[in-house]
Coordinates of C-alpha atoms in Angstrom, one line a residue:
Chain A
D1 CA -159.8 18.6 -87.9
Q2 CA -159.3 22.3 -88.8
Q3 CA -156.6 23.1 -91.0
V4 CA -157.0 26.7 -90.6
K5 CA -157.6 28.3 -87.2
Q6 CA -158.7 31.4 -85.8
N7 CA -158.5 31.1 -82.1
S8 CA -160.0 34.4 -81.2
P9 CA -163.8 34.6 -82.0
S10 CA -163.8 38.3 -81.3
L11 CA -161.6 41.3 -80.7
S12 CA -162.6 44.7 -79.8
V13 CA -160.2 47.8 -80.7
Q14 CA -160.4 51.7 -80.3
E15 CA -160.6 53.8 -83.3
G16 CA -157.2 55.0 -84.7
R17 CA -155.4 52.1 -82.7
I18 CA -154.0 48.9 -84.5
S19 CA -156.0 45.6 -84.9
I20 CA -154.3 42.6 -85.1
L21 CA -156.1 39.4 -86.4
N22 CA -154.3 35.9 -86.2
C23 CA -154.6 32.8 -88.1
D24 CA -152.7 29.6 -87.7
Y25 CA -152.5 26.7 -90.0
T26 CA -151.5 23.1 -89.8
N27 CA -151.1 22.0 -93.4
S28 CA -147.7 22.7 -94.7
M29 CA -148.7 22.3 -98.3
F30 CA -150.5 25.6 -98.1
D31 CA -148.8 28.3 -100.0
Y32 CA -151.3 30.9 -100.7
F33 CA -153.2 32.7 -97.8
L34 CA -156.2 35.1 -98.2
W35 CA -158.1 37.5 -95.8
Y36 CA -161.7 38.0 -96.5
K37 CA -164.2 40.5 -94.7
K38 CA -167.6 40.0 -94.0
Y39 CA -170.5 42.5 -93.1
P40 CA -173.9 41.0 -91.8
A41 CA -176.4 40.1 -94.6
E42 CA -173.5 40.5 -97.1
G43 CA -171.1 37.7 -98.8
P44 CA -167.5 37.8 -97.8
T45 CA -165.3 40.0 -99.7
F46 CA -161.7 39.6 -100.5
L47 CA -159.3 41.8 -98.7
I48 CA -155.7 41.0 -99.3
S49 CA -153.6 37.9 -100.1
I50 CA -150.0 36.8 -99.6
S51 CA -148.0 34.2 -101.3
S52 CA -145.6 32.0 -99.3
I53 CA -142.7 33.3 -101.1
K54 CA -143.4 36.6 -99.2
D55 CA -143.6 37.4 -95.8
K56 CA -145.5 40.6 -96.0
N57 CA -148.0 42.0 -98.2
E58 CA -149.5 45.7 -97.8
D59 CA -152.5 47.1 -99.3
G60 CA -153.2 50.8 -97.8
R61 CA -154.2 50.4 -94.0
F62 CA -154.0 46.7 -94.5
T63 CA -150.8 44.5 -93.9
V64 CA -150.5 40.7 -93.8
F65 CA -147.8 39.1 -92.1
L66 CA -146.6 35.5 -92.9
N67 CA -144.3 33.4 -90.5
K68 CA -144.0 30.1 -92.3
S69 CA -141.7 28.5 -89.7
A70 CA -144.5 29.1 -87.2
K71 CA -147.4 28.5 -89.8
H72 CA -148.9 31.5 -88.7
L73 CA -150.1 34.6 -90.3
S74 CA -151.7 38.1 -89.2
L75 CA -153.7 40.9 -90.3
H76 CA -152.7 44.2 -89.4
I77 CA -155.1 47.2 -89.7
V78 CA -153.7 50.6 -89.1
P79 CA -155.6 52.9 -88.2
S80 CA -158.6 51.1 -87.4
Q81 CA -161.8 52.6 -88.5
P82 CA -165.5 52.1 -87.3
G83 CA -166.2 50.8 -90.9
D84 CA -163.5 48.0 -90.3
S85 CA -166.0 46.2 -88.1
A86 CA -166.8 42.9 -89.6
V87 CA -166.1 39.4 -89.5
Y88 CA -162.5 38.5 -91.0
F89 CA -161.9 35.2 -92.4
C90 CA -158.4 33.8 -93.0
A91 CA -158.3 31.1 -95.9
A92 CA -155.8 29.1 -97.6
S93 CA -155.0 26.9 -100.4
D94 CA -152.3 24.5 -101.6
P95 CA -150.7 24.2 -105.2
G96 CA -152.6 20.9 -106.0
T97 CA -156.0 22.2 -105.3
A98 CA -155.8 26.0 -105.8
S99 CA -159.3 27.0 -106.3
K100 CA -160.4 25.2 -103.1
L101 CA -160.0 27.2 -100.3
T102 CA -159.9 26.4 -96.6
F103 CA -161.4 28.8 -94.3
G104 CA -161.1 29.5 -90.6
T105 CA -164.2 30.2 -88.4
G106 CA -163.4 34.1 -88.6
T107 CA -162.8 36.6 -86.1
R108 CA -165.4 39.4 -85.3
L109 CA -163.9 42.8 -85.0
Q110 CA -165.4 45.7 -83.4
V111 CA -163.9 48.9 -83.7
T112 CA -165.2 51.5 -81.2
L113 CA -165.3 55.1 -81.1
Chain B
E1 CA -178.1 43.6 -110.8
T2 CA -174.5 43.5 -110.0
G3 CA -171.9 41.1 -108.7
V4 CA -173.3 37.9 -107.4
T5 CA -176.9 37.5 -106.4
Q6 CA -178.6 34.6 -104.7
T7 CA -182.3 33.8 -104.1
P8 CA -184.1 33.1 -102.0
R9 CA -182.3 35.0 -99.0
H10 CA -184.1 33.0 -96.7
L11 CA -185.7 29.4 -96.8
V12 CA -187.6 27.3 -94.3
M13 CA -188.4 23.9 -95.7
G14 CA -189.5 20.5 -94.0
M15 CA -187.6 17.2 -94.4
T16 CA -189.6 15.9 -97.1
N17 CA -189.7 18.9 -99.3
K18 CA -187.8 19.4 -102.4
K19 CA -186.4 23.3 -103.0
S20 CA -183.8 24.8 -105.0
L21 CA -181.3 27.7 -104.4
K22 CA -180.4 29.8 -107.3
C23 CA -177.3 31.7 -107.9
E24 CA -176.5 34.0 -110.6
Q25 CA -173.4 36.0 -111.3
H26 CA -173.1 39.4 -113.3
L27 CA -169.2 39.4 -113.5
G28 CA -168.5 37.5 -116.6
H29 CA -166.9 34.7 -114.5
N30 CA -166.6 31.2 -115.8
A31 CA -166.1 29.3 -112.4
M32 CA -168.8 29.1 -109.9
Y33 CA -168.8 27.3 -106.2
W34 CA -171.3 26.4 -103.7
Y35 CA -170.1 26.9 -100.0
K36 CA -171.7 25.9 -96.8
Q37 CA -171.2 27.8 -93.4
S38 CA -172.8 26.1 -90.3
A39 CA -172.8 27.8 -87.1
K40 CA -169.6 28.4 -85.6
K41 CA -167.8 26.3 -88.3
P42 CA -165.8 27.4 -91.1
L43 CA -167.1 27.9 -94.6
E44 CA -167.0 24.5 -96.2
L45 CA -166.6 24.2 -100.2
M46 CA -169.2 21.9 -101.6
F47 CA -169.1 22.0 -105.4
V48 CA -167.0 24.0 -108.0
Y49 CA -168.0 24.4 -111.6
S50 CA -165.7 25.5 -114.4
L51 CA -167.1 26.1 -117.9
E52 CA -170.4 24.7 -116.9
E53 CA -168.5 21.2 -115.7
R54 CA -168.3 20.0 -111.9
V55 CA -164.6 19.7 -111.3
E56 CA -165.0 19.3 -107.5
N57 CA -167.4 17.3 -105.4
N58 CA -166.4 17.7 -101.7
S59 CA -167.9 14.4 -100.4
V60 CA -171.2 16.0 -100.3
P61 CA -174.2 14.0 -99.6
S62 CA -176.5 13.1 -102.6
R63 CA -179.4 15.1 -101.1
F64 CA -177.5 18.1 -102.5
S65 CA -177.7 18.1 -106.1
P66 CA -175.9 20.9 -108.0
E67 CA -176.8 22.1 -111.5
C68 CA -174.8 24.8 -113.6
P69 CA -176.9 25.3 -117.1
N70 CA -174.5 28.1 -118.0
S71 CA -171.5 30.2 -116.9
S72 CA -174.0 32.6 -115.2
H73 CA -176.2 30.5 -113.4
L74 CA -175.7 27.9 -110.7
F75 CA -178.7 26.1 -108.8
L76 CA -178.2 23.8 -105.7
H77 CA -181.3 21.6 -105.7
L78 CA -182.5 20.1 -102.1
H79 CA -184.4 17.1 -101.4
T80 CA -185.1 15.2 -98.2
L81 CA -182.7 17.4 -96.1
Q82 CA -181.8 16.7 -92.5
P83 CA -182.2 19.4 -89.6
E84 CA -178.3 19.3 -89.5
D85 CA -178.2 20.7 -93.1
S86 CA -179.5 24.1 -91.8
A87 CA -176.8 26.6 -92.6
L88 CA -175.7 29.5 -94.6
Y89 CA -175.4 28.5 -98.4
L90 CA -173.0 30.9 -100.1
C91 CA -172.4 30.9 -103.7
A92 CA -169.2 32.3 -105.4
S93 CA -167.7 32.9 -108.7
S94 CA -164.1 33.8 -110.1
Q95 CA -162.6 34.3 -113.6
G96 CA -161.0 30.8 -113.9
L97 CA -159.8 28.4 -111.1
G98 CA -156.7 28.6 -109.4
R99 CA -155.8 31.6 -107.3
N100 CA -158.1 34.1 -108.9
E101 CA -160.3 35.9 -106.4
Q102 CA -163.7 34.6 -105.6
F103 CA -166.6 37.0 -105.4
F104 CA -169.4 35.8 -103.1
G105 CA -173.1 36.2 -103.0
P106 CA -174.8 37.5 -99.8
G107 CA -176.0 33.7 -99.2
T108 CA -179.3 31.9 -98.5
R109 CA -180.2 31.3 -94.8
L110 CA -181.6 27.6 -94.9
T111 CA -183.6 26.1 -92.0
V112 CA -184.8 22.4 -92.1
L113 CA -187.6 21.7 -89.8

């Protein structure tokens, strides 16, 4: 049973618009969440994270929102750029096994001109 | 070389073969990880090493045998694999365990015939 779910396998957004990638989780013990980005033929690279004591974390064009009651987080990219086209993975960990990341299946973002 | 490197990048092997995957990190980290990504499935953590000691074995079959001779190198020895073991195998490293960012290599694409 998947504890981290990314229900949209793909998303297409026009350059300059907002991209919103969603992630749901089922394990209420998760208290730390991360987003990774992956280009073809490369490994995932860390993008942004959020602790459960916050509901928002911002880093430049990237903002992650956490709704603990809904067990939902989202990644907003504003404005979207063609170089943002990649697969985005949501991941989570709990305090007991902090080094063990549980990943979602990923969402492929395509930013079009 | 910089970051995390993995060799080979592609590997095709028969079920009776023995092969090894190699990972090297050039970041001065002391924790290393093996992940498996099967088609349309999330990344799954296989093994975690900290200071060259295995600290996590995520119910991985014994046909996968990890080895960490020093903090910069990690191997995954493969023997008598099954076709369902065909996947992308990713290595990662971090400075310590816990909530520290994991840096990934590009992966080895393994096909078992």
